Coordinates of C-alpha atoms and ligand atoms in Angstrom, one line a residue:
M452 CA -117.8 58.8 279.7
L453 CA -118.9 55.4 277.6
A454 CA -118.4 52.2 279.3
A455 CA -115.8 50.2 278.2
P456 CA -116.0 46.5 278.1
P457 CA -113.0 44.8 280.1
I458 CA -111.6 43.2 276.7
G459 CA -108.0 43.2 278.5
L460 CA -109.3 41.4 281.5
C461 CA -110.9 38.7 279.4
Y462 CA -107.9 38.3 277.6
V463 CA -105.8 37.7 280.7
A464 CA -109.1 35.3 282.4
S465 CA -108.9 33.5 278.6
A466 CA -105.2 32.5 279.0
A467 CA -105.5 31.7 282.6
F468 CA -108.2 29.2 281.7
E469 CA -106.6 27.8 279.2
A470 CA -103.5 26.9 281.3
G471 CA -106.0 25.0 283.2
H472 CA -106.9 27.2 286.4
E473 CA -110.3 27.8 287.5
V474 CA -111.1 31.2 286.8
R475 CA -113.7 33.9 287.5
V476 CA -114.2 37.3 286.6
L477 CA -116.3 39.9 288.3
D478 CA -117.0 43.2 286.8
L479 CA -117.6 45.9 289.2
C480 CA -118.8 48.6 286.3
F481 CA -122.3 48.5 287.0
K482 CA -122.7 47.5 290.3
R483 CA -123.7 49.9 293.2
R484 CA -122.9 47.4 296.2
I485 CA -119.4 47.2 295.8
R486 CA -118.7 45.2 299.1
Q487 CA -121.6 42.9 298.8
E488 CA -120.5 42.1 295.1
L489 CA -116.7 41.3 296.5
E490 CA -118.2 39.4 299.5
K491 CA -120.4 37.2 297.2
A492 CA -117.6 36.7 294.7
I493 CA -114.9 36.2 297.1
I494 CA -116.2 34.5 299.9
G495 CA -118.2 31.7 297.7
F496 CA -115.3 30.8 295.6
S497 CA -112.1 31.0 298.0
P498 CA -109.6 32.1 294.9
Q499 CA -106.0 31.5 295.4
I500 CA -105.0 34.5 293.9
I501 CA -106.9 37.7 292.7
G502 CA -105.9 40.1 289.5
V503 CA -107.6 43.5 289.8
S504 CA -107.5 45.3 286.1
L505 CA -106.9 49.3 286.3
R506 CA -107.8 51.0 282.8
N507 CA -108.0 54.2 283.9
L508 CA -106.2 56.2 286.1
D509 CA -108.4 59.5 285.5
N510 CA -111.1 61.0 283.2
V511 CA -108.4 62.8 281.2
N512 CA -110.5 66.2 281.6
M513 CA -108.3 69.1 282.4
L514 CA -111.7 71.2 283.0
R515 CA -113.1 68.7 285.3
P516 CA -111.2 66.2 286.4
I517 CA -111.7 62.8 288.2
V518 CA -109.1 60.6 289.7
Y519 CA -110.2 57.0 289.9
L520 CA -107.0 55.8 292.0
P521 CA -108.9 56.5 295.2
S522 CA -112.1 54.6 294.5
A523 CA -109.6 51.5 293.4
L524 CA -107.9 51.8 296.7
E525 CA -111.3 51.1 298.5
I526 CA -111.8 48.3 296.3
V527 CA -108.5 46.9 297.0
Q528 CA -109.1 47.6 301.1
V529 CA -112.4 45.4 301.1
I530 CA -110.8 42.4 299.0
R531 CA -107.8 42.8 301.6
E532 CA -110.1 42.6 304.3
L533 CA -111.6 39.2 302.8
T534 CA -108.7 37.3 301.9
A535 CA -104.8 36.9 302.1
A536 CA -104.7 35.8 299.0
P537 CA -101.8 37.7 296.7
L538 CA -103.4 40.9 294.7
V539 CA -102.0 41.1 291.1
L540 CA -102.8 44.2 289.4
G541 CA -102.9 44.7 285.6
G542 CA -104.0 47.0 283.0
S543 CA -103.3 50.2 281.0
G544 CA -103.8 52.6 284.4
A545 CA -101.6 50.3 286.1
S546 CA -99.0 50.1 283.2
L547 CA -98.1 53.7 283.0
D548 CA -96.6 54.1 286.5
P549 CA -96.3 50.5 287.9
Q550 CA -93.8 51.6 291.1
G551 CA -96.7 54.5 291.7
V552 CA -99.5 52.1 291.3
L553 CA -98.1 49.5 293.3
E554 CA -97.3 51.5 296.3
F555 CA -100.8 53.5 296.3
L556 CA -102.6 50.4 296.0
H557 CA -100.5 48.2 298.2
G558 CA -100.4 45.5 295.7
D559 CA -98.2 42.6 295.9
Y560 CA -97.3 42.3 292.2
L561 CA -98.3 44.1 289.0
I562 CA -98.0 43.0 285.1
V563 CA -96.7 46.0 283.0
S564 CA -98.4 45.7 279.5
E565 CA -99.9 42.8 277.9
G566 CA -101.0 40.1 280.6
E567 CA -101.2 36.9 279.0
K568 CA -98.2 35.3 279.4
S569 CA -96.9 37.5 282.2
F570 CA -99.9 36.3 284.3
V571 CA -99.9 32.7 283.5
G572 CA -96.3 32.5 284.0
L573 CA -96.7 33.9 287.5
L574 CA -99.5 31.4 288.7
K575 CA -97.1 29.1 287.6
A576 CA -93.8 30.3 289.4
L577 CA -96.2 30.9 292.8
S578 CA -97.7 27.4 292.5
R579 CA -94.2 25.8 292.6
G580 CA -93.3 28.2 295.2
E581 CA -90.9 30.2 293.1
S582 CA -89.9 33.9 292.8
P583 CA -91.7 35.5 289.9
A584 CA -89.3 38.5 289.8
D585 CA -87.9 37.4 286.4
I586 CA -90.8 36.9 284.6
P587 CA -90.9 39.8 281.7
G588 CA -93.6 42.5 282.9
V589 CA -93.9 41.0 286.4
A590 CA -93.3 44.2 288.8
M591 CA -92.9 43.5 292.5
W592 CA -91.3 44.6 295.9
H593 CA -88.0 42.5 296.0
Q594 CA -85.5 42.7 299.3
G595 CA -87.5 46.0 300.1
K596 CA -86.9 47.4 296.6
F597 CA -89.3 48.1 293.5
H598 CA -88.2 45.3 291.1
L599 CA -89.4 45.4 287.4
T600 CA -88.7 42.8 284.5
P601 CA -89.0 44.6 281.2
P602 CA -92.1 43.2 279.3
Q603 CA -91.0 41.2 276.1
L604 CA -93.9 42.3 273.5
T605 CA -92.7 40.0 270.4
C606 CA -95.7 38.1 269.0
F607 CA -99.8 38.5 269.6
P608 CA -100.4 36.0 272.1
L609 CA -102.9 33.7 270.6
G610 CA -106.2 33.1 272.3
N611 CA -109.9 34.3 272.2
P612 CA -110.8 36.5 274.6
R613 CA -114.1 35.5 274.7
L614 CA -115.8 38.8 276.0
G615 CA -119.3 37.5 276.3
R616 CA -118.1 34.4 278.3
W617 CA -116.9 36.5 281.4
V618 CA -118.9 39.3 281.0
D619 CA -122.1 40.6 280.8
L620 CA -122.7 42.8 277.7
T621 CA -126.1 44.2 278.5
P622 CA -125.8 47.3 280.4
Y623 CA -122.9 48.0 277.9
E624 CA -125.2 47.7 274.8
K625 CA -127.6 50.1 276.9
M626 CA -125.1 52.5 277.1
G627 CA -124.3 52.5 273.5
S628 CA -120.9 50.2 273.7
S629 CA -120.1 47.4 271.4
Y630 CA -118.4 44.3 271.3
T631 CA -115.0 44.7 271.3
V632 CA -112.4 43.3 269.2
Q633 CA -108.6 44.0 269.0
T634 CA -106.7 43.1 265.3
K635 CA -103.2 43.9 266.5
R636 CA -100.8 45.1 269.0
G637 CA -97.9 47.9 268.6
C638 CA -98.4 51.4 267.5
R639 CA -95.6 52.9 264.8
M640 CA -96.2 56.4 265.3
R641 CA -94.5 58.9 267.1
C642 CA -97.0 61.5 268.7
I643 CA -95.3 63.2 271.2
Y644 CA -97.9 62.9 273.9
C645 CA -99.0 59.2 273.4
T646 CA -98.3 56.0 275.4
Y647 CA -99.3 53.5 273.2
N648 CA -96.1 52.9 271.4
Q649 CA -94.2 52.7 275.0
V650 CA -95.1 50.5 277.8
L651 CA -98.8 50.0 276.6
E652 CA -98.0 48.2 273.2
G653 CA -94.5 48.9 272.3
N654 CA -94.0 50.2 268.9
R655 CA -93.2 46.6 266.7
L656 CA -96.4 46.0 264.9
R657 CA -97.8 42.4 266.1
L658 CA -100.8 41.7 263.6
R659 CA -103.0 39.3 263.8
S660 CA -104.4 37.0 260.4
P661 CA -107.5 38.6 259.3
V662 CA -109.1 34.9 259.0
D663 CA -108.4 34.8 263.0
V664 CA -109.9 38.1 263.7
V665 CA -112.9 37.4 261.7
D666 CA -113.4 33.9 263.1
E667 CA -113.7 35.4 266.5
I668 CA -116.2 38.1 265.4
E669 CA -118.0 35.2 263.5
E670 CA -118.5 33.0 266.7
A671 CA -119.5 35.9 268.8
F672 CA -122.0 37.0 266.2
Y673 CA -123.8 33.6 266.3
R674 CA -123.2 33.2 270.2
F675 CA -124.0 36.3 271.9
K676 CA -125.5 38.5 268.8
P677 CA -124.1 42.0 270.1
E678 CA -125.8 45.1 268.5
S679 CA -122.2 45.9 266.8
F680 CA -118.6 45.4 267.4
E681 CA -115.6 48.0 267.9
F682 CA -112.3 47.5 266.7
V683 CA -109.9 49.1 269.7
D684 CA -106.8 49.1 267.8
S685 CA -104.0 51.9 268.5
V686 CA -105.0 52.5 265.1
F687 CA -107.2 50.6 263.0
N688 CA -106.0 51.8 259.3
D689 CA -102.2 51.2 259.9
P690 CA -101.0 49.2 258.4
V691 CA -103.7 49.7 255.7
D692 CA -103.3 46.6 253.8
H693 CA -104.1 44.4 257.0
C694 CA -107.3 47.0 257.7
Q695 CA -107.8 46.5 254.4
G696 CA -107.4 42.3 254.5
I697 CA -109.5 42.4 257.6
L698 CA -112.5 44.3 256.0
E699 CA -112.4 41.9 252.6
E700 CA -112.8 38.9 254.9
I701 CA -115.7 40.5 256.8
V702 CA -117.4 41.1 253.5
R703 CA -116.6 37.4 252.5
R704 CA -118.5 36.2 255.2
P705 CA -122.6 35.2 254.9
W706 CA -123.5 37.2 258.0
K707 CA -123.9 41.0 258.3
A708 CA -122.7 43.0 261.5
R709 CA -122.4 46.3 262.4
F710 CA -118.9 48.1 263.2
T711 CA -117.4 51.2 264.6
T712 CA -113.6 52.1 265.6
M713 CA -112.0 54.9 267.5
G714 CA -108.3 55.1 266.0
V715 CA -109.0 55.8 262.3
S716 CA -105.8 57.9 261.3
P717 CA -106.4 60.5 258.4
K718 CA -103.1 59.0 256.6
N719 CA -104.2 56.2 254.1
L720 CA -108.1 57.4 254.6
D721 CA -109.4 57.4 250.9
T722 CA -112.8 56.9 249.5
Q723 CA -111.5 53.3 248.6
L724 CA -111.1 52.4 252.1
L725 CA -114.4 54.2 253.3
H726 CA -116.2 52.2 250.4
L727 CA -114.9 49.1 252.0
M728 CA -115.8 50.1 255.8
Q729 CA -119.4 50.6 254.5
R730 CA -119.3 47.5 252.5
A731 CA -118.1 45.5 255.6
G732 CA -120.8 47.3 257.8
F733 CA -119.3 50.3 259.2
S734 CA -121.9 52.7 260.8
S735 CA -119.9 55.5 262.1
F736 CA -116.2 55.9 263.8
M737 CA -113.6 58.3 265.4
I738 CA -111.0 59.7 263.8
T739 CA -108.2 61.6 265.4
P740 CA -106.1 64.3 263.7
E741 CA -105.6 66.4 266.9
S742 CA -105.2 69.4 265.4
A743 CA -105.6 70.9 261.6
S744 CA -102.6 73.5 261.8
E745 CA -99.6 72.3 259.8
T746 CA -97.5 73.4 262.7
M747 CA -99.4 71.4 265.4
L748 CA -99.5 68.4 263.0
T749 CA -95.5 68.7 263.1
N750 CA -95.2 69.5 266.7
Y751 CA -97.3 66.9 267.7
Q752 CA -95.4 64.3 265.2
K753 CA -98.6 63.1 263.8
G754 CA -96.9 61.8 260.8
F755 CA -99.3 63.3 258.4
G756 CA -99.8 66.9 256.9
I757 CA -102.6 69.4 256.4
E758 CA -103.1 68.0 252.8
D759 CA -103.5 64.6 254.2
L760 CA -106.3 65.6 256.7
H761 CA -108.4 68.0 253.9
R762 CA -108.1 64.8 251.3
A763 CA -109.4 62.6 254.3
A764 CA -112.4 65.1 255.3
E765 CA -113.2 65.6 251.6
A766 CA -113.5 62.1 251.3
I767 CA -115.5 61.3 254.4
N768 CA -118.0 64.0 253.2
Q769 CA -118.9 61.6 250.6
F770 CA -120.5 59.2 252.7
S771 CA -123.0 59.6 255.3
F772 CA -121.1 57.9 258.6
P773 CA -121.4 59.8 261.8
V774 CA -117.9 60.6 262.4
L775 CA -116.5 61.8 265.6
W776 CA -113.3 64.3 265.4
Y777 CA -110.8 64.4 268.3
F778 CA -109.0 67.9 268.3
L779 CA -106.4 68.3 271.2
V780 CA -106.0 72.3 271.5
G781 CA -102.8 73.4 273.5
G782 CA -99.8 71.6 272.9
P783 CA -96.4 72.7 272.2
G784 CA -96.7 75.8 270.1
E785 CA -100.5 76.5 269.9
T786 CA -101.2 80.3 269.3
A787 CA -104.8 81.6 268.7
H788 CA -103.3 81.3 265.2
T789 CA -103.2 77.4 265.0
L790 CA -106.2 77.3 267.2
Q791 CA -108.0 79.6 264.6
E792 CA -106.6 77.2 261.6
T793 CA -108.4 74.4 263.4
L794 CA -111.5 76.0 264.2
E795 CA -111.4 77.3 260.4
F796 CA -110.7 73.7 259.1
I797 CA -113.9 72.4 261.1
G798 CA -116.3 75.1 259.6
R799 CA -115.3 74.3 256.2
H800 CA -115.2 70.4 256.1
L801 CA -117.5 69.4 259.3
V802 CA -120.1 71.8 258.8
R803 CA -122.0 70.1 256.1
K804 CA -124.6 72.2 254.2
K805 CA -126.4 68.5 253.7
R806 CA -128.9 67.4 256.6
P807 CA -128.5 66.0 259.3
P808 CA -125.0 66.4 260.6
Y809 CA -123.0 63.9 260.2
N810 CA -119.5 65.0 262.1
L811 CA -118.7 66.3 265.6
A812 CA -115.8 67.7 266.8
H813 CA -114.7 66.9 269.9
I814 CA -112.4 69.3 271.3
F815 CA -110.0 68.9 274.4
L816 CA -108.1 71.6 276.2
G817 CA -104.7 70.9 277.6
L818 CA -102.6 67.6 277.3
R819 CA -102.1 65.1 279.5
I820 CA -98.5 64.4 280.4
Y821 CA -97.5 60.8 280.8
P822 CA -94.3 59.6 282.0
G823 CA -92.3 58.2 279.2
T824 CA -93.6 60.6 276.5
K825 CA -91.5 63.3 274.5
L826 CA -94.3 65.6 276.0
W827 CA -92.8 64.8 279.5
H828 CA -89.4 65.8 278.9
I829 CA -90.5 69.3 277.0
A830 CA -93.0 69.6 280.1
L831 CA -89.9 69.3 282.5
E832 CA -87.8 71.7 280.4
E833 CA -90.7 74.3 279.9
G834 CA -91.7 73.8 284.0
F835 CA -95.1 72.9 283.8
I836 CA -93.9 69.6 285.9
H837 CA -90.5 69.1 287.8
D838 CA -88.6 66.0 288.5
R839 CA -90.6 64.9 291.4
S840 CA -93.9 65.7 289.8
D841 CA -96.2 62.7 290.6
P842 CA -97.4 61.2 287.8
L843 CA -100.4 59.6 289.0
R844 CA -101.9 63.2 289.6
P845 CA -103.5 64.2 286.4
L846 CA -100.5 66.5 285.5
W847 CA -101.4 69.2 282.0
Y848 CA -99.4 71.2 279.3
L849 CA -101.2 74.2 278.0
S850 CA -98.9 76.1 275.4
R851 CA -97.5 79.4 277.4
E852 CA -98.3 81.1 274.0
L853 CA -101.9 81.1 274.4
D854 CA -104.1 83.6 276.2
L855 CA -106.7 81.1 277.7
D856 CA -109.3 84.4 277.8
V857 CA -108.7 84.7 274.1
T858 CA -108.7 80.6 273.7
M859 CA -112.5 80.2 275.7
R860 CA -113.8 83.3 273.5
Q861 CA -112.3 81.1 270.2
L862 CA -113.4 78.1 271.4
Y863 CA -116.9 79.4 272.4
E864 CA -117.7 81.6 269.6
A865 CA -117.4 78.9 267.3
A866 CA -119.2 76.3 269.8
C867 CA -122.1 78.9 269.5
R868 CA -121.9 79.2 265.7
W869 CA -121.5 75.4 264.4
P870 CA -123.7 72.7 266.3
E871 CA -120.9 70.3 265.3
I872 CA -118.5 71.5 268.0
A873 CA -119.0 69.7 271.6
L874 CA -117.1 71.2 274.4
G875 CA -116.5 69.3 277.3
D876 CA -117.0 71.6 280.0
V877 CA -120.6 72.6 278.8
E878 CA -121.2 69.5 280.7
K879 CA -120.8 70.9 284.2
I880 CA -123.7 73.2 283.5
F881 CA -125.8 70.7 281.4
P882 CA -124.7 67.3 281.8
L883 CA -125.7 66.5 278.0
T884 CA -124.1 63.3 277.4
K885 CA -125.5 61.5 281.0
I886 CA -129.1 62.8 279.7
L887 CA -128.7 61.4 276.5
G888 CA -127.3 58.0 277.8
D889 CA -130.1 57.6 280.2
I890 CA -132.6 58.5 277.4
G891 CA -130.8 55.7 275.4
K892 CA -131.6 53.2 278.1
V893 CA -135.4 53.7 278.2
F894 CA -136.0 54.7 274.2
P895 CA -133.9 52.5 271.3
L896 CA -132.0 55.6 270.1
P897 CA -129.9 54.8 267.0
K898 CA -126.2 54.3 268.2
P899 CA -123.8 55.8 268.9
L900 CA -125.5 58.2 271.1
W901 CA -123.1 60.6 270.4
R902 CA -124.5 61.0 266.9
H903 CA -127.4 63.0 268.5
L904 CA -125.4 65.7 270.0
P905 CA -125.2 68.1 266.8
V906 CA -129.0 67.6 266.3
I907 CA -129.3 69.3 270.0
N908 CA -126.7 71.3 269.7
R909 CA -128.4 73.0 266.6
L910 CA -131.5 73.3 268.5
L911 CA -129.6 75.0 271.4
I912 CA -128.0 77.4 269.2
K913 CA -131.3 78.1 267.3
S914 CA -133.2 78.6 270.4
G915 CA -130.3 81.0 271.9
L916 CA -129.8 78.4 274.5
R917 CA -126.5 77.4 273.4
S918 CA -124.8 80.9 274.6
L919 CA -125.7 80.3 278.2
F920 CA -123.8 77.4 278.6
Q921 CA -120.7 79.3 279.2
P922 CA -119.1 78.4 282.4
A923 CA -117.2 81.0 283.8
G924 CA -113.9 81.4 285.1
V925 CA -112.2 78.6 283.2
P926 CA -109.3 80.6 282.1
A927 CA -108.5 81.8 285.7
R928 CA -109.2 78.0 287.0
L929 CA -106.8 76.5 284.7
R930 CA -104.2 78.9 285.1
E931 CA -104.5 77.5 288.9
Y932 CA -104.2 74.0 288.1
L933 CA -101.1 74.7 286.1
R934 CA -99.5 76.8 288.9
L935 CA -100.2 74.3 291.7
Q936 CA -98.9 71.5 289.4
S937 CA -95.5 73.3 288.8
Y938 CA -95.1 74.1 292.3
R939 CA -91.7 73.4 292.9
P940 CA -90.4 73.7 296.6
L941 CA -87.4 75.3 297.9
S942 CA -85.9 71.9 299.4
P943 CA -86.8 68.4 298.6
R944 CA -89.7 66.8 300.3
P945 CA -91.4 63.7 299.7
V946 CA -94.2 63.8 296.8
P947 CA -97.5 64.4 299.1
P948 CA -99.8 61.2 298.7
L949 CA -102.6 61.5 296.4
V950 CA -105.7 61.9 298.5
A951 CA -109.2 62.5 298.3
D952 CA -109.8 65.7 299.4
S953 CA -107.2 67.5 297.8
E954 CA -108.1 71.4 297.6
N955 CA -107.2 71.7 293.5
L956 CA -108.6 68.3 292.4
S957 CA -112.3 67.0 292.7
L958 CA -111.7 63.2 293.7
M959 CA -115.0 62.1 292.8
R960 CA -116.0 58.6 293.0
H961 CA -115.9 57.0 289.7
R962 CA -119.9 56.0 289.8
Ligands
LIG564 C1 -109.9 51.7 272.6 C2 -109.5 52.9 273.4 C3 -110.8 53.4 274.0 C4 -112.3 53.5 273.2 C5 -113.1 52.1 273.9 C6 -113.6 51.4 273.2 C7 -114.2 50.2 273.9 N1 -115.8 50.0 273.7 O1 -113.6 49.6 274.6 C8 -113.1 55.0 273.7 C9 -112.9 55.7 272.6 C10 -114.3 54.8 274.1 C11 -112.1 55.3 274.9 C12 -112.3 56.0 275.6 C13 -111.6 56.4 276.8 N2 -110.3 56.4 277.0 CO1 -109.4 54.8 275.8 N3 -108.1 53.9 275.3 C14 -108.1 52.9 274.1 C15 -107.0 52.4 273.6 C16 -106.7 52.7 272.5 C17 -107.4 50.7 273.3 C18 -107.9 50.1 274.6 C19 -108.2 48.4 274.8 O2 -108.9 48.1 274.5 N4 -106.8 47.9 274.4 C20 -107.2 46.3 274.3 C21 -106.6 45.5 275.6 C22 -106.2 44.0 275.2 O3 -105.4 46.1 276.0 P1 -106.0 46.5 277.7 O4 -106.8 46.8 278.0 O5 -104.7 47.2 278.0 O6 -105.2 44.9 278.6 C23 -103.8 44.1 278.5 C24 -103.3 44.7 279.5 O7 -103.6 45.9 279.8 C25 -103.1 43.6 280.7 N5 -104.4 43.8 281.5 C26 -105.6 44.2 281.4 N6 -106.5 44.2 282.7 C27 -105.4 43.1 283.6 C28 -105.7 42.6 284.5 C29 -104.7 41.9 285.2 C30 -104.9 41.3 286.3 C31 -103.4 41.7 284.3 C32 -102.5 40.5 285.0 C33 -103.3 42.4 283.5 C34 -104.4 42.8 282.7 O8 -103.2 42.4 279.9 C35 -104.4 42.8 278.6 C36 -104.0 41.8 277.4 O9 -102.5 41.6 277.1 C37 -106.3 52.6 274.8 C38 -104.4 53.0 274.5 C39 -103.9 51.3 274.2 N7 -103.3 51.5 273.1 O10 -104.1 50.6 274.9 C40 -107.0 53.8 275.3 C41 -106.6 54.3 276.6 C42 -107.1 52.6 277.7 N8 -107.8 55.2 277.1 C43 -107.4 56.1 277.8 C44 -108.4 57.2 278.2 C45 -107.7 58.5 279.4 C46 -109.6 57.2 278.0 C47 -111.1 58.1 278.0 C48 -110.8 58.4 279.9 C49 -110.8 59.3 277.4 C50 -111.8 60.5 277.7 N9 -111.1 61.4 278.3 O11 -112.6 60.2 277.5 C51 -112.1 57.0 277.9 C52 -112.5 56.3 279.0 C53 -113.7 55.0 278.6 C54 -113.8 54.2 279.7 N10 -114.6 54.0 280.2 O12 -112.9 53.6 280.1 C55 -106.0 55.9 278.1 C56 -106.5 55.5 279.9 C57 -104.7 55.8 280.8 C58 -105.4 56.5 281.6 N11 -104.2 57.5 282.1 O13 -106.1 56.9 282.6 C59 -105.7 55.2 277.5 C60 -104.7 54.2 278.1 C61 -104.9 55.7 276.4 C62 -103.9 56.7 276.9 N12 -104.1 57.9 277.1 O14 -102.8 56.3 277.1 N13 -110.8 54.4 274.8

């Protein structure tokens, strides 16, 4: 798990600061003594209101699920012991199931989706003794009932989040994380499993001007001197002309920074764009095709086809960026055949004869089912979940057309052949990325740290060790998860609360 600097929280902090409020940010990500940190922050400052940012509900790993809400509850309970100030929850994790999160964490208010305007509006209303119930994006208990005024996602709120001002970025950089920047909000894609175009950002694009984006980068470059910058847009290269405008503006500036991004789509990715990315200072990126089977690309509604993917891979291979490819195995219609198509694509395009290996394929098994997505409805129809399923639990879809024993064999055979493949559950036996992260803290390894995984995998394959890391009983465990999640009680009963010692989930602490 790569630590992500809390840019969303910083946007909200900056907006509140610019509205004239005194603001402090406490980043607990790397802190061990949570209670002491909270005491120090709260008792010295006596805030009139406290906001808590909740990014992830869980780690979205079907093979090794970790749920974070119980840890968040512990934090909230300490805050409640220390102060009577109203508590406002926000962040992507909070927005995905506002009622469930407000209930579970006993918050007073919750902001759905972007927080700049809603949080400042809420502060204003509370300071005047008015109810914030009608402010877009505000969720709360109103006359004993859950009340939400839907968010209005019409423009990109102005303002610089000033990440480096609110948060100490040193521990993030040590882990290989970058200074994060957002160039737009909204996502036009219609991927069936995704939440971006729903509550998180909406499907209407709200673009920042390239000059504005690059001014923010320039200011941070001179003030905080980060090792690299990362664009955190849902899809970096859509719309492609906006993305080009930003890259050209970077090229025009006199300084030279390093860049990376997560959301590159294979659509619109050609040598011209890659060349521009290289000139702007890109040193790696992540691309999210999810599958290399035409059937699955259609079923996932990815908005591009296999030809686009082949073209993108051929273009990428003309450059020497380390590229992390994400694949999602097990969506509606996935079969041994469609999986084989994806594996063959990896073997054909991602495995390069030239040394060292630049590509890494990260394969996730199982799709997380989020409320409000098309996948939620498909899962409901197919009986993976039922109308009383609790969205706060990790709920999974895994195509019934897959024979899981065969699937695991297919995946392991490929992973034992090609070092460019990373399988999450190997980590249970051998925590490779954690070890790499720890080494990276002591030795200045070239970033991103995942670029070293194919090299290590290759050593493991050559020495014959790779085939030893095959955890037994995975198919049976997955089948049991699915059976438990879609268990339909005969008579209606309240959804059981999420507890820390549930038998079918390992609810470990975040740290
Ligand atoms: C970029 C990204 C990544 C990058 C992060 C790069 C980086 N260095 O930051 C990478 C690829 C590393 C990544 C990894 C993961 N990610 Co990710 N990621 C995103 C993405 C696309 C954008 C996040 C972002 O920075 N947004 C920009 C900021 C400005 O928006 P924001 O954080 O939402 O903040 C706004 C509001 O939420 C609100 N707000 C935020 N905090 C607060 C606090 C208060 C008090 C208030 C009032 C409001 C408020 O106001 C903010 C400004 O408007 C989102 C999807 C999306 N489109 O949002 C997923 C997303 C956050 N990721 C998600 C997940 C699951 C993960 C991983 C667990 C995946 C995995 N299995 O490894 C890891 C976890 C990493 C970690 N340590 O957290 C999920 C989280 C949902 C969940 N159920 O848990 C999301 C929502 C995608 C999804 N599945 O729907 N991710």
